[in-house]
Coordinates of N, CA, C and O in Angstrom, one line a residue:
M234 N 77.2 90.1 75.5 CA 77.0 89.9 77.0 C 78.0 87.9 76.6 O 77.4 87.5 75.7
I235 N 78.4 87.6 77.2 CA 79.6 86.7 77.8 C 78.9 85.5 78.2 O 78.1 85.4 79.2
K236 N 78.5 84.5 77.6 CA 78.2 83.0 77.6 C 78.8 82.2 77.9 O 78.4 81.5 78.9
K237 N 79.6 81.7 76.5 CA 80.4 80.5 76.5 C 81.8 80.7 76.7 O 82.3 81.7 76.0
V238 N 82.6 80.5 77.9 CA 84.2 80.5 78.3 C 84.8 79.1 77.8 O 84.3 77.8 78.0
L239 N 86.2 79.5 77.0 CA 87.1 78.5 76.7 C 88.1 79.2 77.9 O 88.9 80.1 78.1
V240 N 88.7 77.9 78.5 CA 89.3 78.0 79.1 C 90.8 76.9 78.5 O 90.4 75.7 78.9
T241 N 91.8 77.7 78.3 CA 92.8 76.6 77.6 C 93.9 76.3 79.2 O 93.8 76.9 80.1
G242 N 93.9 75.0 79.2 CA 94.5 74.2 80.3 C 93.7 74.5 81.3 O 93.7 74.2 82.4
G243 N 92.1 73.8 80.9 CA 91.4 73.4 81.9 C 90.9 72.5 82.8 O 90.4 72.5 83.8
A244 N 92.2 71.1 82.4 CA 92.4 70.6 83.1 C 93.2 70.3 84.2 O 93.6 69.0 85.1
G245 N 94.4 71.0 84.1 CA 95.0 71.4 85.4 C 94.9 72.1 86.2 O 93.2 72.3 86.8
F246 N 95.2 72.6 87.8 CA 95.6 73.0 88.8 C 94.0 74.1 89.3 O 92.9 74.1 89.3
I247 N 94.6 74.3 88.3 CA 93.8 76.7 88.7 C 93.3 76.3 87.3 O 91.8 76.7 87.7
G248 N 93.2 76.0 86.0 CA 92.2 75.5 85.2 C 90.7 74.9 85.8 O 89.8 75.4 85.4
S249 N 90.8 73.8 85.9 CA 90.1 73.2 86.6 C 89.4 73.8 88.0 O 87.9 73.6 87.3
H250 N 90.1 74.3 88.9 CA 89.2 75.2 89.6 C 88.0 76.8 89.3 O 86.9 76.8 89.3
T251 N 88.5 76.8 88.0 CA 88.6 78.0 87.1 C 87.2 77.4 86.7 O 86.5 78.7 86.8
V252 N 87.7 76.5 86.1 CA 86.5 76.5 85.2 C 85.1 75.7 86.4 O 83.6 75.9 85.7
D253 N 84.9 74.9 87.4 CA 84.9 75.3 88.7 C 83.3 76.8 89.0 O 82.4 76.9 89.2
S254 N 84.5 77.3 88.8 CA 83.6 78.0 89.2 C 83.0 79.0 88.7 O 81.7 79.8 88.6
L255 N 83.4 79.1 87.3 CA 82.6 79.9 85.5 C 81.0 78.5 86.0 O 79.9 79.4 85.9
L256 N 81.1 77.5 86.2 CA 80.3 76.7 86.1 C 79.6 77.2 86.7 O 77.7 77.3 86.8
K257 N 79.4 77.6 88.0 CA 78.6 78.0 89.8 C 77.9 79.4 89.4 O 77.6 79.6 89.6
L258 N 78.2 80.0 88.4 CA 78.5 81.7 87.3 C 77.3 81.3 86.8 O 77.3 82.6 86.3
G259 N 77.2 79.9 85.8 CA 76.2 80.2 84.8 C 76.2 80.2 83.4 O 76.2 80.4 82.6
Y260 N 78.1 80.0 83.5 CA 78.7 79.9 82.1 C 78.9 78.5 81.6 O 78.7 77.5 82.1
Q261 N 78.5 78.3 79.9 CA 78.8 77.5 79.6 C 80.5 77.4 79.4 O 81.2 78.3 78.8
V262 N 81.2 76.0 79.9 CA 82.6 76.3 79.4 C 82.8 74.9 78.9 O 82.5 74.0 78.1
R263 N 84.0 75.4 77.8 CA 84.5 74.6 76.6 C 86.1 74.1 77.4 O 85.9 75.6 77.8
I264 N 86.4 73.6 77.1 CA 87.8 73.0 78.0 C 89.0 72.9 76.7 O 88.5 72.6 75.9
V265 N 89.7 73.4 76.3 CA 91.0 72.4 75.5 C 92.3 72.8 76.7 O 93.0 73.3 77.5
D266 N 93.2 71.2 76.3 CA 94.2 70.7 76.8 C 95.0 69.4 76.7 O 94.1 68.9 76.2
N267 N 96.1 69.3 76.3 CA 96.4 67.6 75.7 C 97.2 67.1 76.7 O 97.4 66.2 76.3
L268 N 96.4 67.7 78.3 CA 96.7 66.0 79.0 C 98.3 65.5 79.7 O 98.5 64.4 79.9
C269 N 99.3 66.3 79.1 CA 100.4 66.3 79.1 C 101.3 65.9 80.3 O 101.1 66.8 82.1
A270 N 102.6 65.4 80.6 CA 102.8 65.3 82.0 C 103.3 66.8 81.9 O 104.3 67.3 81.2
P271 N 104.2 66.9 82.8 CA 104.2 66.2 84.5 C 103.0 66.8 85.3 O 102.4 65.8 86.3
V272 N 102.3 67.6 85.0 CA 100.8 67.3 85.4 C 100.2 66.5 85.4 O 99.2 65.8 86.5
H273 N 99.9 65.5 84.5 CA 98.6 64.8 84.2 C 99.7 63.1 84.3 O 100.5 63.2 82.8
A274 N 99.6 62.1 84.5 CA 100.6 61.4 84.4 C 100.2 60.3 83.2 O 100.8 59.9 82.4
Q275 N 98.5 60.2 82.6 CA 98.2 59.9 81.7 C 97.4 60.6 80.6 O 97.0 61.7 81.4
P276 N 96.8 61.0 79.1 CA 96.5 61.5 78.5 C 95.2 61.2 78.6 O 94.6 61.2 77.4
V277 N 94.4 61.0 80.3 CA 93.2 60.9 80.3 C 92.1 62.0 80.7 O 92.8 62.5 81.7
L278 N 90.9 61.6 80.3 CA 90.4 63.3 80.9 C 90.1 62.7 82.2 O 89.3 61.4 82.7
P279 N 90.6 63.4 83.4 CA 90.4 63.6 84.7 C 89.5 63.1 84.9 O 87.8 63.9 84.5
A280 N 88.5 62.4 86.0 CA 87.0 62.2 86.7 C 87.0 63.7 87.0 O 86.0 63.8 86.8
Y281 N 87.6 64.5 87.4 CA 87.4 65.8 88.3 C 86.6 66.6 87.1 O 85.9 67.9 87.7
I282 N 86.9 66.6 86.7 CA 85.9 67.4 85.5 C 84.5 67.1 84.9 O 84.1 66.3 84.4
P283 N 84.2 68.4 85.1 CA 82.4 68.2 85.4 C 81.8 67.7 83.9 O 83.0 68.2 82.5
S284 N 81.2 66.7 84.0 CA 80.8 66.2 82.3 C 80.0 67.6 81.5 O 80.2 66.9 80.7
E285 N 79.4 68.4 82.3 CA 79.1 69.5 81.3 C 79.8 70.2 80.5 O 79.4 71.8 79.5
C286 N 80.8 70.2 80.8 CA 82.1 71.2 79.9 C 82.5 69.8 78.4 O 82.3 69.1 78.4
E287 N 82.5 70.9 77.8 CA 82.9 70.6 76.1 C 84.1 70.5 75.9 O 85.3 71.1 77.1
F288 N 85.3 69.0 75.8 CA 86.3 69.2 76.1 C 86.8 68.8 74.5 O 86.9 67.7 74.0
V289 N 87.8 69.9 74.2 CA 89.0 69.3 73.3 C 90.4 69.6 73.4 O 90.9 69.9 74.2
F290 N 90.7 68.0 73.0 CA 91.8 67.3 73.6 C 93.0 68.3 72.3 O 92.8 68.2 71.4
G291 N 94.1 68.6 72.8 CA 95.1 69.3 71.7 C 95.6 70.4 72.8 O 95.9 70.3 73.8
D292 N 96.7 70.5 71.9 CA 97.8 71.8 72.6 C 97.3 73.2 71.8 O 97.0 72.8 71.1
V293 N 97.8 73.9 72.4 CA 97.7 75.5 72.5 C 98.7 75.7 71.5 O 98.3 77.2 70.8
T294 N 99.6 75.4 70.6 CA 100.3 75.4 69.7 C 100.3 74.6 68.4 O 101.0 75.1 67.7
Q295 N 99.0 74.5 68.3 CA 98.3 74.3 67.1 C 97.3 74.0 66.5 O 96.5 74.5 66.9
R296 N 97.6 74.9 65.3 CA 96.9 76.2 65.3 C 95.0 75.8 64.8 O 94.2 75.6 65.2
D297 N 94.6 74.1 64.1 CA 94.0 73.3 64.1 C 92.8 73.4 65.5 O 92.0 73.4 65.0
V298 N 93.8 73.4 66.3 CA 93.1 72.7 67.8 C 92.4 74.3 68.5 O 91.1 73.7 69.0
L299 N 93.6 75.4 68.2 CA 92.7 76.7 68.5 C 91.5 77.1 67.9 O 90.4 77.6 68.5
E300 N 91.9 76.3 66.6 CA 90.6 76.8 65.2 C 89.8 76.6 66.3 O 88.0 77.1 66.1
K301 N 89.6 75.6 66.4 CA 88.5 74.4 67.0 C 87.8 75.5 68.3 O 86.6 74.8 68.5
A302 N 88.7 74.9 69.5 CA 88.7 75.6 70.2 C 87.4 77.0 70.4 O 87.0 77.7 71.6
L303 N 88.4 77.8 69.3 CA 87.8 79.0 69.9 C 86.1 79.3 69.2 O 85.5 80.7 69.5
Q304 N 85.9 78.5 68.2 CA 84.8 78.2 67.6 C 83.6 79.0 68.4 O 82.9 77.4 69.5
G305 N 82.9 79.6 68.2 CA 81.5 79.9 69.4 C 81.7 80.2 71.0 O 80.7 80.5 71.5
V306 N 82.8 80.6 71.2 CA 83.2 81.4 72.6 C 82.9 82.5 72.6 O 83.6 83.0 71.2
D307 N 82.7 83.3 73.8 CA 82.4 85.0 73.6 C 83.8 84.8 74.5 O 84.6 86.6 74.3
A308 N 85.3 84.4 75.2 CA 85.6 84.7 75.8 C 86.9 83.8 76.2 O 86.2 82.3 76.2
V309 N 88.2 83.7 76.3 CA 88.7 83.0 76.9 C 89.6 83.2 78.3 O 89.5 84.3 78.5
I310 N 90.1 82.3 78.5 CA 90.7 82.0 80.1 C 92.4 81.4 79.2 O 92.0 80.0 79.3
H311 N 93.3 82.2 79.3 CA 94.1 81.6 78.7 C 95.3 81.3 80.0 O 95.9 81.6 80.3
L312 N 95.2 79.3 80.2 CA 95.7 80.0 81.8 C 97.3 78.4 81.1 O 97.8 77.6 82.2
A313 N 96.7 77.3 79.8 CA 97.8 76.5 79.4 C 99.1 77.3 79.5 O 99.5 78.0 79.0
A314 N 99.9 76.2 80.2 CA 101.5 76.5 80.3 C 101.9 75.0 80.2 O 101.3 74.4 81.0
Y315 N 103.1 75.0 80.0 CA 103.7 74.1 80.4 C 104.8 74.4 81.5 O 105.7 75.4 82.0
Q316 N 105.0 73.3 82.4 CA 105.9 73.8 83.6 C 106.5 72.3 84.3 O 106.0 71.6 83.9
D317 N 107.5 72.6 84.3 CA 108.6 71.8 84.9 C 109.8 71.9 85.3 O 110.0 73.3 85.3
Y318 N 110.2 71.3 85.9 CA 111.6 71.5 86.8 C 112.9 71.0 85.8 O 114.0 71.5 86.0
L319 N 112.3 70.7 84.7 CA 113.6 69.9 83.9 C 114.2 70.8 82.8 O 113.1 71.8 82.4
P320 N 114.7 71.1 82.0 CA 115.2 71.9 81.4 C 115.2 71.7 79.9 O 115.9 71.8 79.0
Y321 N 113.5 71.8 79.9 CA 113.3 71.5 78.2 C 113.1 72.8 78.1 O 111.7 73.8 77.7
F322 N 114.2 73.6 78.2 CA 114.0 75.8 77.5 C 113.3 75.7 76.2 O 112.2 76.4 76.2
A323 N 113.7 75.4 75.2 CA 112.4 75.4 74.1 C 111.2 74.6 74.2 O 109.9 75.4 73.7
Q324 N 110.5 74.5 74.9 CA 109.6 73.7 75.5 C 108.8 74.2 75.9 O 107.6 75.1 75.7
F325 N 109.1 75.1 77.2 CA 108.8 76.1 77.8 C 108.6 77.8 76.7 O 107.5 78.1 77.0
F326 N 109.3 77.9 76.1 CA 109.0 79.0 75.1 C 107.7 78.6 74.7 O 106.8 79.6 73.9
H327 N 108.3 77.3 73.5 CA 107.3 77.2 72.8 C 105.7 77.0 73.3 O 104.8 77.9 72.8
T328 N 105.1 76.2 74.1 CA 104.2 76.2 74.5 C 103.6 78.2 75.4 O 102.6 78.2 75.2
N329 N 104.3 77.9 76.6 CA 104.1 79.4 77.2 C 104.2 80.8 76.3 O 103.1 82.1 76.6
T330 N 105.1 80.2 75.1 CA 105.1 82.0 74.3 C 104.6 82.0 73.6 O 103.6 82.9 72.7
V331 N 105.0 80.9 72.0 CA 104.4 80.8 71.3 C 103.1 81.0 71.5 O 101.8 80.9 70.2
G332 N 102.5 79.2 72.2 CA 100.8 79.0 72.4 C 99.9 81.0 72.4 O 98.7 80.4 71.4
T333 N 100.7 81.4 73.4 CA 99.9 83.1 73.7 C 100.1 83.8 72.6 O 98.5 83.8 72.2
A334 N 100.9 83.7 71.9 CA 100.9 84.6 70.5 C 99.8 83.9 69.8 O 99.3 84.5 68.3
L335 N 99.7 82.7 68.9 CA 99.2 81.9 68.6 C 97.8 81.9 68.8 O 96.3 82.2 67.9
L336 N 97.1 82.8 69.7 CA 95.9 81.9 70.7 C 96.1 83.6 69.6 O 93.8 83.6 69.3
Y337 N 95.8 84.9 70.0 CA 96.0 85.9 69.0 C 95.8 86.0 67.8 O 94.8 86.4 67.0
E338 N 96.5 85.3 67.5 CA 96.7 85.0 65.8 C 95.1 85.0 65.2 O 95.0 85.2 64.5
V339 N 95.6 83.9 65.7 CA 93.8 83.3 65.4 C 92.2 84.0 65.3 O 91.8 84.2 64.6
I340 N 92.5 84.7 66.8 CA 91.7 85.2 67.1 C 91.8 86.8 66.1 O 89.8 87.1 65.5
I341 N 92.6 87.3 65.7 CA 92.5 88.3 64.7 C 92.2 87.9 63.3 O 91.9 88.2 62.7
E342 N 93.3 86.7 63.0 CA 92.8 86.3 61.3 C 91.8 85.6 61.0 O 91.1 85.7 60.4
K343 N 91.0 85.4 62.1 CA 89.7 84.3 62.4 C 88.8 85.7 61.8 O 87.3 85.4 62.2
R344 N 89.0 86.9 62.3 CA 87.9 88.0 63.0 C 87.0 87.5 64.2 O 85.5 87.3 63.8
L345 N 87.2 87.1 65.0 CA 86.5 85.6 66.2 C 86.0 86.9 66.6 O 87.0 87.9 67.7
P346 N 84.4 86.9 67.6 CA 83.7 87.7 68.3 C 84.3 87.1 69.2 O 83.5 88.1 70.5
I347 N 85.3 87.7 69.9 CA 85.9 87.4 71.0 C 85.9 88.6 72.1 O 86.3 89.4 71.3
Q348 N 84.7 88.6 73.1 CA 84.9 89.6 74.2 C 85.8 90.0 74.8 O 86.0 90.9 75.2
K349 N 86.3 89.1 75.5 CA 87.8 89.3 76.6 C 88.9 87.9 76.9 O 88.4 87.0 76.5
V350 N 90.0 88.4 76.7 CA 90.7 87.3 77.0 C 91.2 87.7 78.0 O 92.0 89.0 78.1
V351 N 91.5 86.8 79.3 CA 92.7 86.6 80.6 C 93.0 86.1 80.3 O 93.7 84.8 79.8
I352 N 94.5 86.2 80.7 CA 95.9 86.0 80.0 C 96.4 85.8 81.8 O 96.8 87.0 82.8
A353 N 96.6 84.9 82.2 CA 97.4 84.8 83.6 C 99.3 84.2 83.1 O 99.3 83.8 82.8
S354 N 99.2 84.4 84.6 CA 101.2 84.3 84.6 C 101.2 83.9 86.1 O 100.6 83.3 86.4
S355 N 102.2 83.9 86.5 CA 102.8 82.9 87.3 C 104.0 84.2 88.3 O 104.2 84.7 88.4
Q356 N 103.5 83.6 89.7 CA 104.4 84.5 91.1 C 105.7 84.9 90.4 O 106.5 85.1 90.9
A357 N 106.3 82.7 89.9 CA 107.4 82.5 89.4 C 108.2 84.4 88.6 O 109.8 83.5 88.8
V358 N 107.6 84.5 88.2 CA 107.8 85.9 87.7 C 108.7 87.0 87.9 O 110.1 87.3 87.6
Y359 N 108.0 86.6 89.6 CA 108.6 87.7 90.6 C 109.7 87.7 90.8 O 110.6 88.0 91.6
G360 N 110.3 85.6 91.5 CA 111.3 85.6 92.0 C 111.3 85.6 93.7 O 110.3 85.7 94.1
E361 N 112.4 85.9 94.2 CA 112.1 86.3 95.9 C 111.2 87.4 96.4 O 111.6 88.5 95.3
A362 N 110.8 87.7 97.0 CA 110.0 89.0 97.3 C 110.9 90.1 97.5 O 112.2 89.5 98.0
K363 N 110.8 90.8 98.0 CA 111.0 92.2 98.4 C 111.6 91.4 99.9 O 110.3 91.7 100.3
Y364 N 112.1 92.5 100.5 CA 113.2 91.9 101.7 C 113.9 93.6 102.4 O 115.0 94.0 101.4
L365 N 113.8 93.5 103.5 CA 115.3 94.6 104.2 C 115.6 93.7 105.4 O 115.9 93.0 106.3
R366 N 116.9 94.5 104.9 CA 118.4 94.2 106.0 C 117.8 95.0 107.4 O 116.8 96.0 107.5
A367 N 118.6 94.5 108.6 CA 118.5 95.0 109.6 C 118.7 97.1 109.4 O 117.6 97.7 110.2
D368 N 119.5 97.4 108.5 CA 119.8 99.1 108.5 C 119.0 99.5 107.9 O 119.0 100.9 107.1
G369 N 117.3 98.7 107.2 CA 116.8 99.3 105.8 C 116.4 99.3 105.2 O 116.0 100.3 104.2
I370 N 118.1 98.6 104.5 CA 118.4 98.5 103.6 C 117.5 97.4 102.3 O 117.2 97.0 102.6
V371 N 116.3 98.3 100.8 CA 115.8 97.0 100.6 C 117.1 96.1 99.7 O 117.8 96.5 98.7
Q372 N 116.4 94.8 99.6 CA 117.4 93.5 99.0 C 115.9 92.7 98.2 O 114.9 92.8 98.8
Y373 N 116.3 92.3 97.1 CA 115.8 91.6 96.2 C 116.6 90.3 96.3 O 117.9 90.1 95.5
P374 N 116.5 88.7 97.2 CA 117.9 87.9 97.5 C 117.9 87.7 96.6 O 117.0 87.0 95.8
K375 N 119.0 86.8 95.8 CA 119.1 85.4 95.6 C 118.7 84.2 95.9 O 118.0 84.6 96.7
L376 N 118.5 83.3 94.8 CA 118.4 82.1 95.5 C 118.7 81.3 96.4 O 119.9 81.7 96.5
R377 N 118.3 80.8 97.5 CA 119.1 80.1 98.2 C 119.8 78.6 97.7 O 119.3 78.5 97.3
A378 N 121.0 79.2 98.3 CA 122.6 77.8 98.2 C 121.2 76.6 98.5 O 121.4 75.8 99.7
E379 N 122.3 76.0 97.7 CA 121.4 74.7 98.2 C 122.0 74.0 99.6 O 121.1 73.5 99.9
S380 N 123.3 74.2 99.8 CA 123.8 73.4 101.0 C 122.5 74.6 102.4 O 122.7 73.4 103.1
Q381 N 122.5 75.7 102.1 CA 121.1 75.5 103.2 C 119.9 74.9 103.0 O 120.0 74.8 104.1
L382 N 119.2 75.2 101.6 CA 118.1 74.1 101.6 C 118.5 72.7 101.9 O 117.4 71.8 102.7
Q383 N 119.8 71.8 102.3 CA 120.2 70.8 102.5 C 119.6 70.3 103.8 O 119.6 69.6 104.5
I384 N 120.1 71.3 104.6 CA 119.9 71.3 106.0 C 118.4 71.7 106.6 O 118.9 72.1 107.8
G385 N 117.8 71.8 105.4 CA 116.7 72.3 106.5 C 116.3 74.1 106.8 O 115.5 74.3 107.2
Q386 N 117.7 75.1 106.1 CA 117.4 76.9 106.9 C 116.7 77.2 105.3 O 117.2 78.0 104.4
W387 N 115.9 77.6 106.3 CA 114.4 78.1 104.7 C 114.9 80.2 104.5 O 114.1 80.8 104.2
D388 N 115.1 80.3 105.8 CA 114.9 81.7 105.8 C 116.3 82.6 105.2 O 117.2 82.0 104.4
L389 N 116.2 83.7 104.8 CA 117.5 84.7 104.2 C 118.2 85.1 104.7 O 117.7 86.1 105.4
F390 N 118.9 85.1 104.2 CA 120.4 86.0 104.7 C 120.7 87.0 104.2 O 121.1 86.8 102.3
D391 N 121.2 88.1 104.2 CA 122.2 89.1 104.3 C 123.6 88.3 103.1 O 124.2 88.0 104.6
H392 N 123.7 88.7 101.9 CA 125.2 88.2 101.7 C 125.8 88.1 101.8 O 127.2 88.0 101.9
E393 N 125.9 90.2 102.3 CA 127.5 90.6 102.8 C 127.4 90.2 104.0 O 128.8 90.0 105.1
T394 N 126.6 90.7 105.3 CA 126.4 90.4 106.1 C 126.3 89.6 107.3 O 126.6 89.5 108.1
G395 N 125.1 88.5 107.1 CA 125.3 87.5 107.1 C 123.7 87.8 107.9 O 123.6 86.0 109.1
L396 N 123.4 88.4 108.1 CA 122.1 89.1 109.3 C 120.6 88.4 108.5 O 120.8 88.2 106.9
P397 N 119.7 88.8 109.4 CA 118.5 88.2 108.2 C 117.9 89.1 107.8 O 118.0 90.8 108.4
L398 N 117.3 88.8 107.3 CA 115.6 89.3 105.8 C 114.6 89.0 106.2 O 114.6 88.7 106.6
Y399 N 113.9 90.9 106.2 CA 112.8 90.5 107.4 C 111.9 91.0 105.1 O 112.2 92.0 104.9
P400 N 111.0 89.5 105.6 CA 110.5 90.0 104.3 C 109.3 91.4 103.9 O 109.0 91.7 105.5
V401 N 108.9 92.3 103.4 CA 108.0 93.1 103.1 C 106.9 93.2 102.2 O 107.1 92.6 101.7
W402 N 105.9 93.9 102.1 CA 105.3 93.6 100.7 C 105.8 94.1 99.6 O 107.0 95.0 99.8
T403 N 106.1 93.2 98.8 CA 106.8 93.6 97.3 C 105.3 94.2 96.2 O 104.6 93.0 95.9
D404 N 105.8 95.2 95.6 CA 104.8 95.5 94.4 C 104.7 94.6 93.2 O 106.4 93.9 93.3
E405 N 104.7 95.4 92.1 CA 104.7 94.0 91.2 C 105.9 95.2 89.9 O 105.6 94.7 88.7
T406 N 107.0 96.2 90.7 CA 107.4 96.9 89.9 C 108.5 95.8 89.5 O 109.3 96.4 88.6
H407 N 109.3 95.4 90.5 CA 110.1 94.6 90.1 C 110.5 93.0 89.8 O 109.2 92.2 90.5
V408 N 111.1 92.7 88.4 CA 110.9 91.2 88.6 C 111.8 90.2 88.7 O 112.5 91.2 88.0
Q409 N 112.5 89.1 88.8 CA 113.8 88.4 88.9 C 113.7 87.2 88.4 O 113.5 85.9 89.2
P410 N 112.9 86.8 87.6 CA 112.8 85.1 87.3 C 113.7 84.5 87.4 O 114.8 84.8 86.5
H411 N 113.9 83.6 87.6 CA 115.0 82.6 88.4 C 115.0 81.6 87.2 O 115.7 80.7 87.4
N412 N 113.9 80.9 86.8 CA 113.8 79.7 85.9 C 113.1 80.0 84.7 O 112.3 80.9 84.0
Q413 N 112.9 79.3 83.8 CA 113.3 79.1 82.0 C 111.2 79.2 81.9 O 111.0 80.1 81.4
Y414 N 110.5 78.5 83.4 CA 109.3 78.8 83.0 C 108.9 80.5 83.6 O 108.1 80.7 82.9
A415 N 109.4 80.4 84.6 CA 109.3 82.1 84.8 C 109.4 82.9 83.4 O 108.6 84.3 83.2
L416 N 110.4 82.7 82.9 CA 110.6 83.7 81.7 C 109.9 83.7 81.1 O 108.7 84.5 80.3
S417 N 109.1 82.3 80.8 CA 108.5 81.9 79.6 C 106.9 82.4 79.7 O 106.3 82.8 79.2

């Protein structure tokens, strides 16, 4: 039976709401977060973190931090990720990919009795949604041109015909990440 849950990145936007939901459901919650920019202006525990949570300050890419944070928990919701619009490619990869691999590595190496690990991704992985041209041909559009965005034109148009594209339900079989955050 799952009683205590570790939420990595639990002080972030999605993480903090996840923490609130877990507490309402009666779980004990531990958070690990490094409180770094750009999500946090200062490395200070935000006032919105409930006092009944245990907080571990640290980075998911640090083995000793993960070993401490994983002790005594039954499940992990892994939401820690580096996100920014600046080209810190190594930072994206290190935090988002290596941090996730290290989480599993510590669980296996220490033979921790973790019952469940939930890994969250981002809609950024998918890029633009699926669209149809007027003739019914499916398109996955490229990024909007900067000139288009500067004039406030948000709609998508077919690059060949110039005709509008119409959004349709998009399944998860096609990915089109447009930046390093989405790739990682």
